[in-house]
Coordinates of C-alpha atoms and ligand atoms in Angstrom, one line a residue:
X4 CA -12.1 31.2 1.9
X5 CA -10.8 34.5 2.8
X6 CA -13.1 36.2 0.6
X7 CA -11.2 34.6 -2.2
X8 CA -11.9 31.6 -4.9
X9 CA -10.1 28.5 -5.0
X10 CA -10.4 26.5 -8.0
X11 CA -7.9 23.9 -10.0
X12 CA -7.7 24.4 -14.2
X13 CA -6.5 22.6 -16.7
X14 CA -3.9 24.3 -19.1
X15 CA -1.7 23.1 -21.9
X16 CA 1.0 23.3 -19.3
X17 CA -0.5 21.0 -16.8
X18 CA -2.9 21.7 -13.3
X19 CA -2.8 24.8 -12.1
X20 CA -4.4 26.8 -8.9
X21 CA -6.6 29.7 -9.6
X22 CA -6.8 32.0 -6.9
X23 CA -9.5 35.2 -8.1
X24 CA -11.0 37.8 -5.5
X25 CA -9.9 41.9 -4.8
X26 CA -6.8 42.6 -5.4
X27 CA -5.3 43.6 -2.2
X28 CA -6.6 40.5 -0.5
X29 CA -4.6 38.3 -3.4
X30 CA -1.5 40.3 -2.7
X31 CA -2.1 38.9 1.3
X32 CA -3.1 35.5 -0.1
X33 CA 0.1 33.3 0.2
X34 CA 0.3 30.9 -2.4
X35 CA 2.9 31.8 -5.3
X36 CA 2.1 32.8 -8.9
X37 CA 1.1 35.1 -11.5
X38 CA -1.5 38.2 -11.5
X39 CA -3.8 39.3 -14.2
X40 CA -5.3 42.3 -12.8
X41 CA -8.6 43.3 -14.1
X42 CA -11.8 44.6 -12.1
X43 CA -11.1 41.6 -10.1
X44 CA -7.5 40.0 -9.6
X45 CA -6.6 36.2 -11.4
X46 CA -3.9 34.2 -9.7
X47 CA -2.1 31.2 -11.4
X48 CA 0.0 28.7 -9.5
X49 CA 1.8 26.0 -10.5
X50 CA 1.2 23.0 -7.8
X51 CA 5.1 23.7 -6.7
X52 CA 5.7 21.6 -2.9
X53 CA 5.8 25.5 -1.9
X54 CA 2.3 26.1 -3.2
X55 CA 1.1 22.2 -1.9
X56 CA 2.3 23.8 1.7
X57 CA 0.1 26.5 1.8
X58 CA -2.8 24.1 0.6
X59 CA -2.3 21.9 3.7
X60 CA -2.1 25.4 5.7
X61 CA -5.5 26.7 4.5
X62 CA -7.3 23.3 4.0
X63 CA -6.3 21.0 6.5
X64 CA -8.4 18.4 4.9
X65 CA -5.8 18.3 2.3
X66 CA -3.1 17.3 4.6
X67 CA -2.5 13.2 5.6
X68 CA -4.1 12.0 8.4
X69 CA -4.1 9.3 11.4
X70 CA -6.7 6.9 10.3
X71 CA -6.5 4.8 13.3
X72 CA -9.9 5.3 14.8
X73 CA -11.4 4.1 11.2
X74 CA -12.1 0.4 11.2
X75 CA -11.8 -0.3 7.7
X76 CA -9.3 1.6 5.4
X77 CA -8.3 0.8 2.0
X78 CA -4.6 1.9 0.7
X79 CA -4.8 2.6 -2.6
X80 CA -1.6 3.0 -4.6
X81 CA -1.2 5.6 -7.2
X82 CA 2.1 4.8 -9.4
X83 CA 1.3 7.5 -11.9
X84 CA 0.0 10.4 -9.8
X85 CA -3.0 10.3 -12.0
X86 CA -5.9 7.4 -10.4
X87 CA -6.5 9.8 -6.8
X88 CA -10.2 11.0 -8.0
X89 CA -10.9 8.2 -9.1
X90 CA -10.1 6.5 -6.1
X91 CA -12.0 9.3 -4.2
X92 CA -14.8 8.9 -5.9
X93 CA -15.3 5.0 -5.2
X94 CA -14.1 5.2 -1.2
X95 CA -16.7 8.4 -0.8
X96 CA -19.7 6.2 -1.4
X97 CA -18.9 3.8 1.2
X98 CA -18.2 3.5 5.2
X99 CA -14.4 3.5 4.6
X100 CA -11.4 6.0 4.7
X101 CA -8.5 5.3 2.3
X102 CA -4.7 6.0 2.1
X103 CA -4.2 7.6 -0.9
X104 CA -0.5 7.8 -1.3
X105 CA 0.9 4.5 -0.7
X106 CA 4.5 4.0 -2.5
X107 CA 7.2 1.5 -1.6
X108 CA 10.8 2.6 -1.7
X109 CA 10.8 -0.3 -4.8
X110 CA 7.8 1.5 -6.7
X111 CA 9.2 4.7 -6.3
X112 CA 12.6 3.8 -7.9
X113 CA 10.6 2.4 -10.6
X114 CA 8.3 5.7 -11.4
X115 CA 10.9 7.9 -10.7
X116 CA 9.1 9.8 -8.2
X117 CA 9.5 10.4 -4.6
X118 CA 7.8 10.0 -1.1
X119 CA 6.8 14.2 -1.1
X120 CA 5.7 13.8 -4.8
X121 CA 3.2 10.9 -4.0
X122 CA 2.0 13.0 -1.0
X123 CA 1.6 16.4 -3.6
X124 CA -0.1 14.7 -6.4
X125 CA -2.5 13.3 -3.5
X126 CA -3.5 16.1 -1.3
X127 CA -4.2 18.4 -4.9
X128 CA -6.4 15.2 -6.0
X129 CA -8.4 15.7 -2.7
X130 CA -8.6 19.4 -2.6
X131 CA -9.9 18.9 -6.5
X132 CA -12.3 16.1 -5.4
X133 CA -13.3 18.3 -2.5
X134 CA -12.6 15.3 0.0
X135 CA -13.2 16.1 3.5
X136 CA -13.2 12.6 5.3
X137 CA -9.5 12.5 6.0
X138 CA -6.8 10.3 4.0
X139 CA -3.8 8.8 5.0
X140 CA -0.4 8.3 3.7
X141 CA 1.6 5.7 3.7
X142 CA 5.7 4.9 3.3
X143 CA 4.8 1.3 2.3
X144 CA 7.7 -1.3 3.2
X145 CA 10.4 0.7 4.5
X146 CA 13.3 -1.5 5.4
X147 CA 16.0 0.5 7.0
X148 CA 16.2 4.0 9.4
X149 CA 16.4 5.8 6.6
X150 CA 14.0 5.0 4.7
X151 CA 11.8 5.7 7.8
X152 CA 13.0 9.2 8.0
X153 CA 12.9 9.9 4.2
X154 CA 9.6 9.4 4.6
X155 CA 8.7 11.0 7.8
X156 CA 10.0 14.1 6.4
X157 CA 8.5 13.8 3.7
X158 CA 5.4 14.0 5.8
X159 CA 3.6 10.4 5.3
X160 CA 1.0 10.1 8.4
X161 CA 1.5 6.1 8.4
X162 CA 4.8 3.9 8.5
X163 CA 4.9 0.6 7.2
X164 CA 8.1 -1.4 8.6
X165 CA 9.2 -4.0 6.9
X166 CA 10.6 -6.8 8.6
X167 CA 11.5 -9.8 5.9
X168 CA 16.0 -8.4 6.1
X169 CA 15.7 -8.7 9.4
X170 CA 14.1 -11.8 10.0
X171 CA 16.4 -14.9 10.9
X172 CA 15.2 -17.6 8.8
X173 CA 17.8 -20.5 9.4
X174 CA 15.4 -20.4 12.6
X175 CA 13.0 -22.6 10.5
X176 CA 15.2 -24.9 9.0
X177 CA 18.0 -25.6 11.5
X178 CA 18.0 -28.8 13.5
X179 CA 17.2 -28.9 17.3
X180 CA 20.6 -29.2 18.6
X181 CA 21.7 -26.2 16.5
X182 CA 18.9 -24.3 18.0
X183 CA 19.6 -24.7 21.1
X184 CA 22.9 -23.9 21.0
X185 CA 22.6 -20.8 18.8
X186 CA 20.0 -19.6 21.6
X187 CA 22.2 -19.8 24.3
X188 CA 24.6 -18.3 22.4
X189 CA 22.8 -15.2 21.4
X190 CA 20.0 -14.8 23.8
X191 CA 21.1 -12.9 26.9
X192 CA 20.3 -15.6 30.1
X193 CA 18.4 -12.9 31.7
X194 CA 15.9 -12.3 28.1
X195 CA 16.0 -15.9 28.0
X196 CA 14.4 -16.5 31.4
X197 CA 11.8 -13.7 30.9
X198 CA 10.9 -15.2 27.9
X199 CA 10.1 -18.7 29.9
X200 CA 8.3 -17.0 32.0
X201 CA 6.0 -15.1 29.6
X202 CA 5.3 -18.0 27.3
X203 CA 6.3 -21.7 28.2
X204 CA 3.5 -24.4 28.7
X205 CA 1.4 -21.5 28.6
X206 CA -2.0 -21.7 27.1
X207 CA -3.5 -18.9 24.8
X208 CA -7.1 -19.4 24.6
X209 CA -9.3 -17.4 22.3
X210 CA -13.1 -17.5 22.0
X211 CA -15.1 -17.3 19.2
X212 CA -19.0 -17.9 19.1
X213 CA -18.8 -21.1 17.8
X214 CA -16.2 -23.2 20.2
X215 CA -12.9 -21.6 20.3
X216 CA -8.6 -22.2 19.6
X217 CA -5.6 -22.0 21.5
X218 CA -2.3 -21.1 20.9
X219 CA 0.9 -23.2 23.4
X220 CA 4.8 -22.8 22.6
X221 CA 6.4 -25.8 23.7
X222 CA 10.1 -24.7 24.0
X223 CA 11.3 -26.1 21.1
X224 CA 8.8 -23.5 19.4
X225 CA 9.5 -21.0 21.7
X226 CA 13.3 -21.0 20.9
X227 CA 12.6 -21.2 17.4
X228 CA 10.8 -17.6 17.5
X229 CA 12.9 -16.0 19.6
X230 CA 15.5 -16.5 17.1
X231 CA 13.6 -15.7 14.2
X232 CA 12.6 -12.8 15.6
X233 CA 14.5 -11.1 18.3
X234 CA 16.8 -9.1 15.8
X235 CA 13.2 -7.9 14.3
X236 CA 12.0 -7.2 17.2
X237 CA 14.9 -4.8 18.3
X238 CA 15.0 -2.8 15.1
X239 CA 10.8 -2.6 15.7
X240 CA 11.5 -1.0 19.0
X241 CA 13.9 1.6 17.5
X242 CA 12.2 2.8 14.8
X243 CA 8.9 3.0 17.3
X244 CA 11.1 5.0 19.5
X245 CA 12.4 7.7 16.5
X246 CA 9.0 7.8 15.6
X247 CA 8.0 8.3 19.2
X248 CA 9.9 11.4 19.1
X249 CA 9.4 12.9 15.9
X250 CA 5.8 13.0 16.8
X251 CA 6.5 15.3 20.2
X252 CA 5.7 11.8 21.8
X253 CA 2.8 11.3 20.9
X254 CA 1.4 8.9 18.8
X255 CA 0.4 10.7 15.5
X256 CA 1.5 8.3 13.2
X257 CA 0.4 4.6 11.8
X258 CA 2.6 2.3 12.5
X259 CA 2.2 -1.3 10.8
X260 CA 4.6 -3.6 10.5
X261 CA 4.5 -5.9 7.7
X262 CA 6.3 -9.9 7.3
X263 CA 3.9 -10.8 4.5
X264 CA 6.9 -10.8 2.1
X265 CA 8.8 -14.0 3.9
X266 CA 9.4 -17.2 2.4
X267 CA 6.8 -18.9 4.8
X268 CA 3.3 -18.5 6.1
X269 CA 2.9 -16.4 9.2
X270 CA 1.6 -19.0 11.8
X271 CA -0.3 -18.0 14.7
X272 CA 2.2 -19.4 16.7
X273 CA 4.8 -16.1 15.3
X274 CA 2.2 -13.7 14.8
X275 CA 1.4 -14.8 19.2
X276 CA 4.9 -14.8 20.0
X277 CA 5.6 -11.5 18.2
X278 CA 2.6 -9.4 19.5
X279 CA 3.1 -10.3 23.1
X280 CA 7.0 -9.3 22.9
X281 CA 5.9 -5.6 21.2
X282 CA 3.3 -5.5 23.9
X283 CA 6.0 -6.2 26.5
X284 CA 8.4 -3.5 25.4
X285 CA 5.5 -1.4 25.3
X286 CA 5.6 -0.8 21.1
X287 CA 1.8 -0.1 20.2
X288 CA 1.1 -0.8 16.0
X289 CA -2.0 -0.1 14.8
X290 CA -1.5 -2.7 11.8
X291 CA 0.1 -6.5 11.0
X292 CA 0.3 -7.8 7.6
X293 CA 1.1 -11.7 8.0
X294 CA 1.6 -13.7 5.0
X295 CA -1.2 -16.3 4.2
X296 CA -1.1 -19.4 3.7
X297 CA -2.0 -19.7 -0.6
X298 CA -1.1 -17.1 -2.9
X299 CA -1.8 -13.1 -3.4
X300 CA -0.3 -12.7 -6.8
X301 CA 0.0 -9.7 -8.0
X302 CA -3.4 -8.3 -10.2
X303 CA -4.9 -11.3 -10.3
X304 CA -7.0 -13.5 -8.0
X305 CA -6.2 -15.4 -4.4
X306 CA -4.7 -19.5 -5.5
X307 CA -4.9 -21.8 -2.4
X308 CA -7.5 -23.1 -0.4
X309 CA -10.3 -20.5 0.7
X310 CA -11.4 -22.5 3.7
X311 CA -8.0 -22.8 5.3
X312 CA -7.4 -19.3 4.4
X313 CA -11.2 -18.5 6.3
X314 CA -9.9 -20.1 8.9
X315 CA -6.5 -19.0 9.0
X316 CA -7.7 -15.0 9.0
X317 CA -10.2 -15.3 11.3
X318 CA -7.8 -16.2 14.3
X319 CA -5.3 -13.5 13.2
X320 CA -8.0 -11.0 13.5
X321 CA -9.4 -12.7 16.4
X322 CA -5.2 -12.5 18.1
X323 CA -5.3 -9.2 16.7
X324 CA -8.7 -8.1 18.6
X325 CA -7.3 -9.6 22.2
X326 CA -3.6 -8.4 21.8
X327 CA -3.9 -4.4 21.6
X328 CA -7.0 -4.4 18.4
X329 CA -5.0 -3.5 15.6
X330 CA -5.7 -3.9 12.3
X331 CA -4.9 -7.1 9.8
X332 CA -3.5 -5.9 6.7
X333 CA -4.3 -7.8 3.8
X334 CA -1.7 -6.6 0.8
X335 CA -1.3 -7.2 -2.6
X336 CA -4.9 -6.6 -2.0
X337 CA -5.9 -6.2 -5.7
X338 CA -8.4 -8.3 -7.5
X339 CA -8.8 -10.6 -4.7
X340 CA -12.6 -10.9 -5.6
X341 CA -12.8 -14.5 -4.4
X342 CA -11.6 -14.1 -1.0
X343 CA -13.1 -10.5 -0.5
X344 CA -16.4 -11.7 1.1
X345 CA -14.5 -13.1 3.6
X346 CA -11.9 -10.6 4.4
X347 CA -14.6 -8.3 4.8
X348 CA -16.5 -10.8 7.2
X349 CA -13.6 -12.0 9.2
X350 CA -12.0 -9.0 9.8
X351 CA -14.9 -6.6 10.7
X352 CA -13.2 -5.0 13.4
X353 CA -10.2 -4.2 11.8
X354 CA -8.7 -4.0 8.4
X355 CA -6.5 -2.8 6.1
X356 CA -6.4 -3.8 2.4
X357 CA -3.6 -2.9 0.5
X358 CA -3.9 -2.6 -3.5
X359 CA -1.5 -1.1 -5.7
X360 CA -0.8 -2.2 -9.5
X361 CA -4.6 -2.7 -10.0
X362 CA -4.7 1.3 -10.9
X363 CA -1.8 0.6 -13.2
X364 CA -3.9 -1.5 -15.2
X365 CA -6.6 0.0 -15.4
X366 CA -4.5 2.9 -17.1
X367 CA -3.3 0.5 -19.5
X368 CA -7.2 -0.4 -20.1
X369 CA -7.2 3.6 -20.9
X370 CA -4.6 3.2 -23.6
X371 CA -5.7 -0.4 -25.1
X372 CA -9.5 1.8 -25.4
X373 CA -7.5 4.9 -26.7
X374 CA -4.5 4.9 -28.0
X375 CA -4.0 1.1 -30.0
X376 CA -0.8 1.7 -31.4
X377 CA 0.7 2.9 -28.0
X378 CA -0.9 -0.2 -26.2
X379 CA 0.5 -2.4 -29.0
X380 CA 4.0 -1.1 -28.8
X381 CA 4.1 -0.9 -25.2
X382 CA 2.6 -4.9 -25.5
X383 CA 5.5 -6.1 -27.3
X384 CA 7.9 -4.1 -25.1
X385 CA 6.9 -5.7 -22.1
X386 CA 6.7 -9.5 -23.7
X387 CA 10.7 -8.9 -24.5
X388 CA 11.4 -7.6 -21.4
X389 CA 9.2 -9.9 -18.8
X390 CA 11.8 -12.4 -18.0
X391 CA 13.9 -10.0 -16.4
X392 CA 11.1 -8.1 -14.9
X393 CA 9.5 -11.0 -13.5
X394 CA 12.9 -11.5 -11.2
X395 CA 11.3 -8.8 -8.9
X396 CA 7.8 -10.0 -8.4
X397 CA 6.3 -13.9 -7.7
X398 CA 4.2 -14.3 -11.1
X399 CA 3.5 -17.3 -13.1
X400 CA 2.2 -15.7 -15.9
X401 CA 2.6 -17.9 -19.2
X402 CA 3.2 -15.8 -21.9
X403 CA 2.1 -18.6 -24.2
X404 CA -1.3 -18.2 -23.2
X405 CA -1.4 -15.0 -24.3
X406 CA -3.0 -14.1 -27.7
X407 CA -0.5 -12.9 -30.4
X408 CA -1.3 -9.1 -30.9
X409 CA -0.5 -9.1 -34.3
X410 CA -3.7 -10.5 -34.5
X411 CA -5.9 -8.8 -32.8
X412 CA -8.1 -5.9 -33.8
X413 CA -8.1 -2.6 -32.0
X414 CA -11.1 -3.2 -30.4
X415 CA -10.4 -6.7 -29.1
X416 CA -7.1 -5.3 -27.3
X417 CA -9.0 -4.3 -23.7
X418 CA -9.9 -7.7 -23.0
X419 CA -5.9 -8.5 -22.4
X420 CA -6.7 -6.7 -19.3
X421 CA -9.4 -9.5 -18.6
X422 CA -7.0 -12.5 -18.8
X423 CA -4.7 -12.8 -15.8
X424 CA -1.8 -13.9 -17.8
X425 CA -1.7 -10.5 -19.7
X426 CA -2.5 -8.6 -16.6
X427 CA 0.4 -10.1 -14.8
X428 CA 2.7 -9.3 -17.9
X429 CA 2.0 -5.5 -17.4
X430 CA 1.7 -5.7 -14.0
X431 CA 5.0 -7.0 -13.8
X432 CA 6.6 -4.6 -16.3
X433 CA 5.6 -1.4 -15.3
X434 CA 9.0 0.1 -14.1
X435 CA 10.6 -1.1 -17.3
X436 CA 8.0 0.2 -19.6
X437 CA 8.1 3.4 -17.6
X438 CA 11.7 4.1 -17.8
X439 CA 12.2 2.6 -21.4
X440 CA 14.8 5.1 -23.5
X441 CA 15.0 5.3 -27.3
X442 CA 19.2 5.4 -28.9
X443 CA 18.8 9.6 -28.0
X444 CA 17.6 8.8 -24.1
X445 CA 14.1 10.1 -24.9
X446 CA 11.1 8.1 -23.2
X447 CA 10.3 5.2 -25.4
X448 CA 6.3 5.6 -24.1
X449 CA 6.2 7.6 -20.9
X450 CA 5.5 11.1 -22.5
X451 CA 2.8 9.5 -24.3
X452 CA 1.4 7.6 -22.0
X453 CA 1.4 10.9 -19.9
X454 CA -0.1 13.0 -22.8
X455 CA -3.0 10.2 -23.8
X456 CA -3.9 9.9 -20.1
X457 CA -4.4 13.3 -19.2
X458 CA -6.4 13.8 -22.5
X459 CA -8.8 11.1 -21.6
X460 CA -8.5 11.7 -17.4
X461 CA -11.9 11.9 -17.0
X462 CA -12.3 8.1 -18.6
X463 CA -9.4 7.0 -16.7
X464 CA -11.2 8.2 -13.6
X465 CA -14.7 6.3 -14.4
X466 CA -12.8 3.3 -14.7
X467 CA -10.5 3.3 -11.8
X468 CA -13.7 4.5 -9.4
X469 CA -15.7 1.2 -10.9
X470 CA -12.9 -1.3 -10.2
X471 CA -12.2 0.2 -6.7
X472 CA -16.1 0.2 -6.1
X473 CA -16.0 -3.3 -6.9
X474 CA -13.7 -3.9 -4.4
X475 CA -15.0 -2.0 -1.8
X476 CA -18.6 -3.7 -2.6
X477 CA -17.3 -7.1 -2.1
X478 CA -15.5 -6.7 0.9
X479 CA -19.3 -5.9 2.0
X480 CA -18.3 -2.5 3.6
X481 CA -21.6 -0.7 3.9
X482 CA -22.1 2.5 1.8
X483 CA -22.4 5.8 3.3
X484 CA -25.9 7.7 3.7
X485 CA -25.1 11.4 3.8
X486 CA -23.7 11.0 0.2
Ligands
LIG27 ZN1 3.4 -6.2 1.1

């Protein structure tokens, strides 16, 4: 590139960008660092934002991405900043394009780190992989304004809105009488008769090769989801709008809206309603992320009943298809194995799957195989501390169940990461182990955690690219030729 070398090192003080070539074209080179002049020049960078700038600038590949016209994508959470390759190298053998920095407001408060951060650690992971497929990223459940533009400007190519503060959910429970008069009451008569219009004793057929389903809102229902809704609805429609403009109008960024974090299933009845009001006020989201009916704990498998789930996907995709063709997004994706076949079946057309913490735990595999007396410490740290951490995230681990460390050999401690109620334990815990301080406010196990992974990165990346393969495989995406 410019009759200069590009290459990434690794020195005692971390990464670094090597620029090398004649001297006067380094001097005209833009990125920031310091010359060794010899025959040749040498140019070290540190990966500074400034320096991740000019990166995008000259390799656009680095930058994040609309993956909208990919049918299948995979978001791929990276808590630490370290898993990317190995992500890379799992999603480059297969037909799939994956969002490689995917935080939540909640994860980043818990790693410290911020939405440009993610992005930075990400797009030097690609340009080290050499990725040129494209990768998204993604400010996962952002909740108010903003947190929207936090992100934005922090130059995330996809949006996910959450929805679940601004859902009403005495909508559910209240009785009919209150419902009625709460709708009078708050719907505006002239919404109210529009929304007659568009949905009462209206049918909603879908077919589907072998019979077919409808969808009717009797105006009981009908009532009922305009009031759990309507407040969601307006907020969707400004923070379209915002993004709208940001974008110079035009539609740039990925915009999925997520409810799977409610206190009920998503019918089809809500996920009906809600699509035909955003196609009404002309919003346009390329992704939806209904709850399911069962449960997607976090790192460990799906619980519930895998037919009614079948079913239950299939006609979100099949709404999803009809109503604009966006994609279902399936999160807390990780470790799903026994519903992957038919995620990946049902929603050919469209999908997003979601997976975070499972990266997390592989790096905790990395220190059980590598550093026993870290893993041990950080072990007992998180059994003391789970009850408190298990207030932010629906786990039913039972730490009973869990063998007693003390009596465990070194090389029996990996296989904690093979029981779910271990996995859940340090799944749970990972902001609290993260952030733990000894009496002087130094990190109780984050510098070392740091220090053993990048040691031992290339291991780290093996195992991270053969759990994400496994994913990938069992959704049944088919793998790429060229590569
Ligand atoms: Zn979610």
């Amino acid at each position: 590139m410019n009759g200069l070398t590009y290459g990434l090192i690794r020195t005692n003080g971390g990464k670094k960008l090597v620029v090398m070539g004649e001297n006067d074209r380094i001097i005209a080179d833009p990125f920031k660092g310091e010359c060794y002049r010899h025959t040749s020049t040498l140019k070290v960078c540190d990966l500074s934002a400034e320096n991740t700038e000019c990166l995008m600038a000259l390799f656009p590949y680095t930058k994040p991405t609309s993956l909208r016209k990919h049918s299948i994508t995979i978001g791929t959470g990276d808590r630490l900043g370290l898993a990317t390759p190995g992500h890379i190298r799992a999603i480059r053998k297969f037909q799939v394009r994956p969002v490689l920095a995917q935080q939540s407001v909640r994860e980043n408060k818990q790693t410290g780190r911020n939405f440009a951060e993610v992005i930075q650690d990400a797009a030097w992971a690609v340009f080290q992989e050499n990725y040129q497929g494209g990768y998204g990223a993604d400010g996962d459940h952002l909740k108010s304004f903003e947190e929207v533009k936090d992100a934005l400007d922090a130059g995330v190519s996809m949006v996910t809105l959450d929805l679940s503060e601004k859902l009403n959910l005495e909508a559910f429970q209240d009785p009919t009488d209150v419902i009625d008069r709460k709708f009078k009451e708050e719907i505006d008569k002239e919404d109210a008769e529009v929304l007659f219009h568009l949905f009462l004793n209206k049918e909603f057929p879908f077919q589907i090769p072998h019979g077919g389903f409808s969808v009717q809102l009797d105006e009981e229902s009908l009532k009922r989801n305009v009031l759990l809704f309507h407040k969601a609805i307006d907020f969707t429609e400004e923070v379209y709008e915002f993004i709208l403009s940001r974008s110079g109008g035009h539609a740039s960024i990925d915009f999925e809206i997520s409810i799977d974090e409610t206190p009920f299933p998503t019918s089809l009845e809500n996920h009906l309603f809600f699509i035909i009001e955003l196609n009404y006020r002309g919003i346009h989201i390329d992704s939806l992320a209904p709850r399911f009916i069962g449960e997607f704990q976090k790192g460990v498998d799906y619980r519930g009943d895998l037919s009614e789930f079948r079913e239950q996907l299939y006609h979100h995709a099949i709404i999803a298809q009809d109503f604009g063709n966006y994609k279902i997004s399936v999160h807390s994706g990780s470790d799903k194995f026994s519903v992957f076949p038919d995620i990946g079946e049902m929603a050919k057309e469209g999908l997003h799957l979601k997976t975070a913490g499972t990266s997390w735990l592989e790096a905790m595999r990395l220190i059980a195989l590598t550093n026993p007396s870290l893993y041990r410490e950080m072990h007992q740290f998180a059994l003391s501390i789970f009850k408190e951490a298990s207030k932010l995230y629906p786990v039913t681990a039972d730490l009973d169940r869990i063998p007693k460390i003390g009596t465990l050999q070194d090389q029996e401690l990996p296989s904690l990461l093979g029981r779910e109620d271990s996995r859940q334990l340090l799944h749970v815990t990972y902001g609290y182990l993260l952030n733990a301080k000894d009496e002087n406010g130094k990190n109780l196990f984050k510098d070392r955690l740091y220090q053993t992974m990048s040691k031992y990165e290339e291991d780290y990346w093996s195992l991270v690219e053969r759990h994400i393969e496994k994913h990938i495989a069992s959704l049944g995406v088919a793998k790429e030729n060229s590569e």
